[in-house]
DNA sequence: ATAATTTGCCTAGGACCTCTAGGTAAGCCT
DNA sequence: AGGCTTACCTAGAGGTCCTAGGCAAATTAT
């Protein structure tokens, strides 16, 4: 019998594709083993357990998201950067729903620090260079931006905005205008 | 043998308590059966399946959340209402993490309409009476508020803010100040 | 008060997922 | 070619979800 050539990285990559197809909560060890045509038990030499697999997936997704966002805001500042950041963030969530769901996993502090979760916050901070904000206002603003972006795409995906005809896209644009206003005139 | 006296409502109520203890994703038919000292199969005359159980739990949580928020903003308006709304929303999420997680379930449009999900949006709209906003700005603002509140408590629970020493409470207060500013000077 | 009906909970069992222990064989190194 | 590492296997235990069919307790009718 030829071997499938599994590694932790290949498993994680396949898990990411699987997540986008069938949803993050349906990423199982069995499904992944099926995809590679091997038995479930064979995966346990590469990953510790199902939770470990999901954590690896989360770390992968966080890194991808951080990369896309970094590319989007490169060379921009102020509202330009804000809009580009938001667009990249939301686009990633839409194109990779399973991966995006993975980024919301509760990671233990160690993993979070090692992974790109920190890079993500740093990225958000880069946006603020175009605005006149300093600590601790900067941290407050980062948290507000992150919350709003995550909250919006999360509710959007949950279908919370379907009850009203007003375009989701239009509201999003207005939200960004509002955030820009807030950042320019941050209350002292 | 004496009967346990199960009903769909009692199961849902117990599921809610279970969710707050062990997390929404660990609310299983088996665990619930164990709690009542009956066999798994016995629950299926009251609920259709595991998904149905979780939907009922979500509807319960949405109703409770709407009630608490409604009580909080009663007799207030403007920033007073905004702050009270936010506090009630966040407090519910903290005191009932499992139930709150349930409110984020993707409900099919029918269920969402029947449940208190609509009431929730209506509630948010009530806040805006103190500000000078009309359609479609009102809908945009409702979505922004909802996103920010949900995003903040969601990230807070995921531990996204632990990496930085700045107090989570302080940032929250500043976020509310910022939202108040935005609502008072909504960009035309 | 007893008979008829409903229904709450049961046993039995299949399908799927998670994970461990221990075995075989494929591929690399000398 | 022989030896070592390791990728993948079989076997099996335990958990969750759910269906089918049965008995007995509670409710209603007589």
CSV table of N, CA, C and O in Angstrom, one decimal, chain A residues 23-126:
chain,number,residue,atom,x,y,z
A,23,UNK,N,-18.6,23.8,7.3
A,23,UNK,CA,-18.8,24.5,8.6
A,23,UNK,C,-17.8,24.1,9.6
A,23,UNK,O,-17.5,22.9,9.7
A,24,UNK,N,-17.3,25.0,10.4
A,24,UNK,CA,-16.3,24.7,11.4
A,24,UNK,C,-16.7,23.6,12.4
A,24,UNK,O,-15.9,22.8,12.7
A,25,UNK,N,-17.9,23.6,12.8
A,25,UNK,CA,-18.4,22.6,13.8
A,25,UNK,C,-18.4,21.2,13.2
A,25,UNK,O,-18.5,20.3,14.0
A,26,UNK,N,-18.4,21.1,11.9
A,26,UNK,CA,-18.4,19.8,11.3
A,26,UNK,C,-17.0,19.3,10.9
A,26,UNK,O,-16.9,18.3,10.2
A,27,UNK,N,-16.0,20.0,11.3
A,27,UNK,CA,-14.6,19.5,11.1
A,27,UNK,C,-14.3,18.5,12.1
A,27,UNK,O,-14.0,18.8,13.3
A,28,UNK,N,-14.4,17.2,11.7
A,28,UNK,CA,-14.1,16.1,12.6
A,28,UNK,C,-12.9,15.3,12.2
A,28,UNK,O,-12.5,15.3,11.0
A,29,UNK,N,-12.4,14.6,13.1
A,29,UNK,CA,-11.2,13.7,12.8
A,29,UNK,C,-11.7,12.7,11.7
A,29,UNK,O,-10.9,12.4,10.8
A,30,UNK,N,-12.8,12.1,11.9
A,30,UNK,CA,-13.3,11.1,11.0
A,30,UNK,C,-13.5,11.6,9.6
A,30,UNK,O,-13.0,11.0,8.6
A,31,UNK,N,-14.1,12.8,9.4
A,31,UNK,CA,-14.3,13.4,8.1
A,31,UNK,C,-13.0,13.6,7.4
A,31,UNK,O,-12.8,13.4,6.2
A,32,UNK,N,-12.0,14.1,8.2
A,32,UNK,CA,-10.7,14.4,7.7
A,32,UNK,C,-10.0,13.1,7.2
A,32,UNK,O,-9.4,13.1,6.1
A,33,UNK,N,-10.1,12.1,8.0
A,33,UNK,CA,-9.5,10.8,7.7
A,33,UNK,C,-10.2,10.2,6.4
A,33,UNK,O,-9.5,9.8,5.5
A,34,UNK,N,-11.5,10.4,6.3
A,34,UNK,CA,-12.2,10.0,5.0
A,34,UNK,C,-11.6,10.7,3.8
A,34,UNK,O,-11.4,10.1,2.8
A,35,UNK,N,-11.4,12.0,4.0
A,35,UNK,CA,-10.9,12.8,2.9
A,35,UNK,C,-9.6,12.3,2.4
A,35,UNK,O,-9.3,12.4,1.2
A,36,UNK,N,-8.8,11.8,3.2
A,36,UNK,CA,-7.5,11.3,2.8
A,36,UNK,C,-7.5,9.8,2.5
A,36,UNK,O,-6.5,9.2,2.2
A,37,UNK,N,-8.6,9.2,2.7
A,37,UNK,CA,-8.8,7.7,2.5
A,37,UNK,C,-8.0,6.9,3.5
A,37,UNK,O,-7.5,5.8,3.1
A,38,UNK,N,-7.9,7.3,4.7
A,38,UNK,CA,-7.2,6.6,5.7
A,38,UNK,C,-8.1,6.4,6.9
A,38,UNK,O,-9.2,6.9,6.9
A,39,UNK,N,-7.7,5.5,7.9
A,39,UNK,CA,-8.5,5.3,9.0
A,39,UNK,C,-8.4,6.4,10.1
A,39,UNK,O,-7.3,7.1,10.1
A,40,UNK,N,-9.4,6.6,10.9
A,40,UNK,CA,-9.4,7.7,11.9
A,40,UNK,C,-8.1,7.6,12.7
A,40,UNK,O,-7.4,8.6,12.9
A,41,UNK,N,-7.8,6.4,13.2
A,41,UNK,CA,-6.7,6.2,14.1
A,41,UNK,C,-5.4,6.7,13.5
A,41,UNK,O,-4.5,7.1,14.3
A,42,UNK,N,-5.3,6.8,12.2
A,42,UNK,CA,-4.0,7.1,11.6
A,42,UNK,C,-3.6,8.6,11.8
A,42,UNK,O,-2.5,9.0,11.8
A,43,UNK,N,-4.7,9.4,12.1
A,43,UNK,CA,-4.4,10.9,12.3
A,43,UNK,C,-3.8,11.2,13.6
A,43,UNK,O,-3.1,12.2,13.8
A,44,UNK,N,-4.0,10.3,14.5
A,44,UNK,CA,-3.5,10.6,15.9
A,44,UNK,C,-2.0,10.6,16.1
A,44,UNK,O,-1.5,10.8,17.2
A,45,UNK,N,-1.3,10.2,15.1
A,45,UNK,CA,0.2,10.3,15.2
A,45,UNK,C,0.6,11.7,14.8
A,45,UNK,O,1.7,12.1,15.0
A,46,UNK,N,-0.3,12.5,14.2
A,46,UNK,CA,0.0,13.8,13.7
A,46,UNK,C,-0.6,14.9,14.5
A,46,UNK,O,0.0,16.0,14.7
A,47,UNK,N,-1.8,14.6,15.0
A,47,UNK,CA,-2.5,15.6,15.9
A,47,UNK,C,-2.8,14.9,17.2
A,47,UNK,O,-2.9,13.7,17.3
A,48,UNK,N,-2.8,15.7,18.3
A,48,UNK,CA,-3.0,15.1,19.6
A,48,UNK,C,-4.5,14.5,19.8
A,48,UNK,O,-4.7,13.5,20.2
A,49,UNK,N,-5.4,15.4,19.4
A,49,UNK,CA,-6.8,15.0,19.5
A,49,UNK,C,-7.7,16.0,18.6
A,49,UNK,O,-7.1,16.9,18.0
A,50,UNK,N,-9.0,15.9,18.7
A,50,UNK,CA,-9.8,16.7,17.9
A,50,UNK,C,-9.7,18.2,18.2
A,50,UNK,O,-9.6,19.1,17.3
A,51,UNK,N,-9.5,18.5,19.5
A,51,UNK,CA,-9.4,19.9,19.9
A,51,UNK,C,-8.1,20.5,19.4
A,51,UNK,O,-8.0,21.6,18.9
A,52,UNK,N,-7.0,19.7,19.4
A,52,UNK,CA,-5.7,20.1,18.9
A,52,UNK,C,-5.9,20.5,17.4
A,52,UNK,O,-5.3,21.5,16.9
A,53,UNK,N,-6.6,19.6,16.7
A,53,UNK,CA,-6.8,19.9,15.2
A,53,UNK,C,-7.5,21.3,15.0
A,53,UNK,O,-7.1,22.1,14.2
A,54,UNK,N,-8.5,21.5,15.8
A,54,UNK,CA,-9.2,22.8,15.7
A,54,UNK,C,-8.4,24.0,16.1
A,54,UNK,O,-8.5,25.1,15.5
A,55,UNK,N,-7.5,23.8,17.1
A,55,UNK,CA,-6.6,24.9,17.5
A,55,UNK,C,-5.7,25.2,16.3
A,55,UNK,O,-5.5,26.4,16.0
A,56,UNK,N,-5.1,24.2,15.7
A,56,UNK,CA,-4.2,24.4,14.6
A,56,UNK,C,-4.9,25.1,13.5
A,56,UNK,O,-4.4,26.0,12.8
A,57,UNK,N,-6.2,24.8,13.2
A,57,UNK,CA,-7.0,25.4,12.2
A,57,UNK,C,-7.2,26.9,12.6
A,57,UNK,O,-7.0,27.8,11.7
A,58,UNK,N,-7.4,27.2,13.8
A,58,UNK,CA,-7.6,28.5,14.3
A,58,UNK,C,-6.4,29.4,14.1
A,58,UNK,O,-6.4,30.5,13.6
A,59,UNK,N,-5.2,28.8,14.4
A,59,UNK,CA,-4.0,29.5,14.3
A,59,UNK,C,-3.7,29.8,12.8
A,59,UNK,O,-3.3,30.9,12.4
A,60,UNK,N,-4.0,28.8,11.9
A,60,UNK,CA,-3.8,29.0,10.5
A,60,UNK,C,-4.7,30.2,10.0
A,60,UNK,O,-4.2,31.1,9.3
A,61,UNK,N,-5.9,30.2,10.4
A,61,UNK,CA,-6.9,31.2,10.0
A,61,UNK,C,-6.5,32.6,10.5
A,61,UNK,O,-6.5,33.6,9.7
A,62,UNK,N,-6.0,32.6,11.7
A,62,UNK,CA,-5.6,33.9,12.3
A,62,UNK,C,-4.4,34.5,11.5
A,62,UNK,O,-4.4,35.7,11.2
A,63,UNK,N,-3.5,33.6,11.1
A,63,UNK,CA,-2.4,34.1,10.3
A,63,UNK,C,-2.8,34.5,8.9
A,63,UNK,O,-2.3,35.6,8.5
A,64,UNK,N,-3.6,33.8,8.3
A,64,UNK,CA,-4.1,34.2,6.9
A,64,UNK,C,-4.8,35.5,7.0
A,64,UNK,O,-4.6,36.4,6.2
A,65,UNK,N,-5.7,35.7,8.0
A,65,UNK,CA,-6.5,36.9,8.1
A,65,UNK,C,-5.5,38.1,8.3
A,65,UNK,O,-5.7,39.1,7.7
A,66,UNK,N,-4.6,37.9,9.2
A,66,UNK,CA,-3.6,39.0,9.5
A,66,UNK,C,-2.8,39.3,8.2
A,66,UNK,O,-2.6,40.5,8.0
A,67,UNK,N,-2.5,38.3,7.4
A,67,UNK,CA,-1.7,38.6,6.2
A,67,UNK,C,-2.6,39.4,5.2
A,67,UNK,O,-2.1,40.4,4.7
A,68,UNK,N,-3.8,39.0,5.0
A,68,UNK,CA,-4.7,39.7,4.1
A,68,UNK,C,-4.9,41.1,4.5
A,68,UNK,O,-4.9,42.1,3.7
A,69,UNK,N,-5.1,41.3,5.8
A,69,UNK,CA,-5.4,42.7,6.3
A,69,UNK,C,-4.1,43.5,6.2
A,69,UNK,O,-4.1,44.7,5.8
A,70,UNK,N,-2.9,42.9,6.5
A,70,UNK,CA,-1.7,43.6,6.4
A,70,UNK,C,-1.5,44.1,4.9
A,70,UNK,O,-1.1,45.3,4.7
A,71,UNK,N,-1.7,43.3,4.0
A,71,UNK,CA,-1.6,43.6,2.6
A,71,UNK,C,-2.5,44.8,2.2
A,71,UNK,O,-2.1,45.7,1.5
A,72,UNK,N,-3.7,44.7,2.7
A,72,UNK,CA,-4.7,45.7,2.4
A,72,UNK,C,-4.4,47.1,2.9
A,72,UNK,O,-4.6,48.1,2.2
A,73,UNK,N,-3.8,47.2,4.0
A,73,UNK,CA,-3.6,48.5,4.6
A,73,UNK,C,-2.2,49.1,4.2
A,73,UNK,O,-1.8,50.2,4.6
A,74,UNK,N,-1.4,48.2,3.6
A,74,UNK,CA,0.0,48.7,3.2
A,74,UNK,C,0.0,49.9,2.4
A,74,UNK,O,-0.8,50.0,1.4
A,75,UNK,N,0.7,50.9,2.8
A,75,UNK,CA,0.7,52.2,2.1
A,75,UNK,C,-0.5,53.1,2.2
A,75,UNK,O,-0.6,54.1,1.5
A,76,UNK,N,-1.4,52.7,3.1
A,76,UNK,CA,-2.5,53.6,3.3
A,76,UNK,C,-2.5,54.1,4.7
A,76,UNK,O,-1.9,53.6,5.6
A,77,UNK,N,-3.3,55.2,5.0
A,77,UNK,CA,-3.4,55.7,6.3
A,77,UNK,C,-4.8,56.4,6.5
A,77,UNK,O,-5.5,56.7,5.5
A,78,UNK,N,-5.1,56.7,7.7
A,78,UNK,CA,-6.4,57.4,8.0
A,78,UNK,C,-7.6,56.6,7.5
A,78,UNK,O,-7.6,55.4,7.6
A,79,UNK,N,-8.6,57.3,7.0
A,79,UNK,CA,-9.8,56.6,6.6
A,79,UNK,C,-9.6,55.6,5.5
A,79,UNK,O,-10.2,54.6,5.4
A,80,UNK,N,-8.6,55.9,4.6
A,80,UNK,CA,-8.3,55.0,3.6
A,80,UNK,C,-7.9,53.6,4.1
A,80,UNK,O,-8.3,52.6,3.7
A,81,UNK,N,-7.0,53.6,5.2
A,81,UNK,CA,-6.6,52.4,5.8
A,81,UNK,C,-7.8,51.7,6.5
A,81,UNK,O,-7.9,50.5,6.4
A,82,UNK,N,-8.6,52.5,7.2
A,82,UNK,CA,-9.7,52.0,7.9
A,82,UNK,C,-10.7,51.2,6.9
A,82,UNK,O,-11.0,50.1,7.2
A,83,UNK,N,-11.0,51.8,5.8
A,83,UNK,CA,-11.9,51.2,4.9
A,83,UNK,C,-11.3,50.0,4.3
A,83,UNK,O,-11.9,48.9,4.1
A,84,UNK,N,-10.0,50.0,4.0
A,84,UNK,CA,-9.3,48.9,3.4
A,84,UNK,C,-9.2,47.7,4.4
A,84,UNK,O,-9.4,46.6,4.0
A,85,UNK,N,-8.9,48.1,5.6
A,85,UNK,CA,-8.9,47.1,6.7
A,85,UNK,C,-10.2,46.4,6.8
A,85,UNK,O,-10.3,45.1,6.8
A,86,UNK,N,-11.2,47.2,6.9
A,86,UNK,CA,-12.6,46.6,7.1
A,86,UNK,C,-13.0,45.7,5.9
A,86,UNK,O,-13.6,44.7,6.1
A,87,UNK,N,-12.7,46.2,4.7
A,87,UNK,CA,-13.0,45.4,3.5
A,87,UNK,C,-12.3,44.1,3.5
A,87,UNK,O,-12.9,43.0,3.2
A,88,UNK,N,-11.0,44.1,3.8
A,88,UNK,CA,-10.3,42.8,3.8
A,88,UNK,C,-10.8,41.9,4.9
A,88,UNK,O,-10.9,40.7,4.7
A,89,UNK,N,-11.1,42.4,6.1
A,89,UNK,CA,-11.5,41.6,7.2
A,89,UNK,C,-12.9,41.0,6.8
A,89,UNK,O,-13.0,39.8,7.0
A,90,UNK,N,-13.8,41.8,6.3
A,90,UNK,CA,-15.1,41.3,6.0
A,90,UNK,C,-15.0,40.3,4.8
A,90,UNK,O,-15.8,39.3,4.8
A,91,UNK,N,-14.2,40.6,3.8
A,91,UNK,CA,-14.1,39.7,2.7
A,91,UNK,C,-13.6,38.3,3.1
A,91,UNK,O,-14.1,37.3,2.7
A,92,UNK,N,-12.6,38.3,4.0
A,92,UNK,CA,-12.1,37.0,4.5
A,92,UNK,C,-13.2,36.2,5.1
A,92,UNK,O,-13.3,35.0,4.9
A,93,UNK,N,-13.9,36.9,6.0
A,93,UNK,CA,-15.0,36.2,6.7
A,93,UNK,C,-16.0,35.6,5.7
A,93,UNK,O,-16.6,34.6,5.9
A,94,UNK,N,-16.3,36.3,4.6
A,94,UNK,CA,-17.3,35.9,3.7
A,94,UNK,C,-16.7,34.7,2.8
A,94,UNK,O,-17.4,33.8,2.5
A,95,UNK,N,-15.5,34.9,2.4
A,95,UNK,CA,-14.9,33.9,1.5
A,95,UNK,C,-14.5,32.6,2.2
A,95,UNK,O,-14.4,31.5,1.6
A,96,UNK,N,-14.2,32.8,3.5
A,96,UNK,CA,-13.8,31.6,4.3
A,96,UNK,C,-14.6,31.5,5.6
A,96,UNK,O,-14.0,31.7,6.7
A,97,UNK,N,-15.9,31.2,5.5
A,97,UNK,CA,-16.7,31.2,6.7
A,97,UNK,C,-16.2,30.2,7.8
A,97,UNK,O,-16.3,30.6,9.0
A,98,UNK,N,-15.8,29.1,7.3
A,98,UNK,CA,-15.4,28.1,8.3
A,98,UNK,C,-14.1,28.5,9.0
A,98,UNK,O,-14.0,28.4,10.2
A,99,UNK,N,-13.1,29.0,8.2
A,99,UNK,CA,-11.9,29.5,8.8
A,99,UNK,C,-12.2,30.7,9.7
A,99,UNK,O,-11.6,30.8,10.8
A,100,UNK,N,-13.1,31.6,9.3
A,100,UNK,CA,-13.4,32.7,10.2
A,100,UNK,C,-14.0,32.3,11.5
A,100,UNK,O,-13.6,32.8,12.5
A,101,UNK,N,-14.9,31.3,11.4
A,101,UNK,CA,-15.5,30.8,12.6
A,101,UNK,C,-14.4,30.2,13.6
A,101,UNK,O,-14.4,30.4,14.8
A,102,UNK,N,-13.4,29.6,12.9
A,102,UNK,CA,-12.2,29.1,13.7
A,102,UNK,C,-11.5,30.2,14.5
A,102,UNK,O,-11.0,29.9,15.6
A,103,UNK,N,-11.4,31.4,13.9
A,103,UNK,CA,-10.7,32.4,14.5
A,103,UNK,C,-11.3,32.9,15.8
A,103,UNK,O,-10.7,33.5,16.7
A,104,UNK,N,-12.6,32.5,16.0
A,104,UNK,CA,-13.3,32.9,17.2
A,104,UNK,C,-13.2,31.9,18.4
A,104,UNK,O,-13.8,32.0,19.4
A,105,UNK,N,-12.4,30.8,18.1
A,105,UNK,CA,-12.2,29.8,19.2
A,105,UNK,C,-11.5,30.5,20.4
A,105,UNK,O,-10.6,31.3,20.2
A,106,UNK,N,-11.8,30.0,21.5
A,106,UNK,CA,-11.1,30.5,22.7
A,106,UNK,C,-9.8,29.8,22.8
A,106,UNK,O,-9.7,28.6,23.0
A,107,UNK,N,-8.7,30.5,22.6
A,107,UNK,CA,-7.3,29.9,22.6
A,107,UNK,C,-6.7,30.2,24.0
A,107,UNK,O,-7.0,31.2,24.6
A,108,UNK,N,-6.0,29.2,24.5
A,108,UNK,CA,-5.3,29.5,25.8
A,108,UNK,C,-4.2,30.6,25.5
A,108,UNK,O,-3.7,30.7,24.4
A,109,UNK,N,-3.9,31.4,26.6
A,109,UNK,CA,-3.1,32.6,26.4
A,109,UNK,C,-1.8,32.3,25.7
A,109,UNK,O,-1.3,33.1,24.9
A,110,UNK,N,-1.1,31.1,26.0
A,110,UNK,CA,0.1,30.8,25.3
A,110,UNK,C,0.0,30.7,23.8
A,110,UNK,O,0.7,31.4,23.1
A,111,UNK,N,-1.0,29.9,23.4
A,111,UNK,CA,-1.2,29.7,22.0
A,111,UNK,C,-1.5,31.1,21.3
A,111,UNK,O,-1.0,31.4,20.2
A,112,UNK,N,-2.4,31.8,22.0
A,112,UNK,CA,-2.8,33.1,21.4
A,112,UNK,C,-1.6,34.0,21.2
A,112,UNK,O,-1.5,34.7,20.2
A,113,UNK,N,-0.7,34.0,22.2
A,113,UNK,CA,0.5,34.9,22.1
A,113,UNK,C,1.4,34.4,20.9
A,113,UNK,O,1.9,35.2,20.1
A,114,UNK,N,1.6,33.1,20.8
A,114,UNK,CA,2.5,32.6,19.8
A,114,UNK,C,1.8,32.8,18.4
A,114,UNK,O,2.6,33.1,17.4
A,115,UNK,N,0.5,32.7,18.3
A,115,UNK,CA,-0.1,32.8,17.0
A,115,UNK,C,-0.2,34.3,16.6
A,115,UNK,O,0.4,35.1,17.2
A,116,UNK,N,-0.9,34.5,15.5
A,116,UNK,CA,-1.0,35.8,14.9
A,116,UNK,C,-2.1,36.7,15.6
A,116,UNK,O,-2.4,37.8,15.1
A,117,UNK,N,-2.6,36.2,16.7
A,117,UNK,CA,-3.7,37.0,17.4
A,117,UNK,C,-3.1,38.4,17.8
A,117,UNK,O,-3.7,39.4,17.7
A,118,UNK,N,-1.9,38.4,18.2
A,118,UNK,CA,-1.2,39.6,18.6
A,118,UNK,C,-0.9,40.5,17.4
A,118,UNK,O,-1.2,41.7,17.5
A,119,UNK,N,-0.5,39.8,16.4
A,119,UNK,CA,-0.2,40.6,15.1
A,119,UNK,C,-1.5,41.3,14.6
A,119,UNK,O,-1.4,42.4,14.1
A,120,UNK,N,-2.6,40.7,14.9
A,120,UNK,CA,-3.8,41.2,14.4
A,120,UNK,C,-4.1,42.6,15.1
A,120,UNK,O,-4.5,43.6,14.5
A,121,UNK,N,-3.9,42.6,16.5
A,121,UNK,CA,-4.1,43.8,17.2
A,121,UNK,C,-3.2,44.9,16.8
A,121,UNK,O,-3.5,46.0,16.7
A,122,UNK,N,-1.9,44.4,16.6
A,122,UNK,CA,-0.9,45.4,16.1
A,122,UNK,C,-1.3,46.0,14.8
A,122,UNK,O,-1.1,47.2,14.6
A,123,UNK,N,-1.9,45.2,14.0
A,123,UNK,CA,-2.4,45.7,12.6
A,123,UNK,C,-3.4,46.8,12.8
A,123,UNK,O,-3.3,47.8,12.2
A,124,UNK,N,-4.4,46.5,13.7
A,124,UNK,CA,-5.4,47.5,13.9
A,124,UNK,C,-4.8,48.8,14.4
A,124,UNK,O,-5.2,49.8,14.0
A,125,UNK,N,-3.8,48.6,15.2
A,125,UNK,CA,-3.1,49.8,15.8
A,125,UNK,C,-2.5,50.6,14.6
A,125,UNK,O,-2.4,51.9,14.7
A,126,UNK,N,-2.0,49.9,13.6
A,126,UNK,CA,-1.4,50.6,12.5
A,126,UNK,C,-2.3,51.6,11.8
A,126,UNK,O,-2.0,52.7,11.4
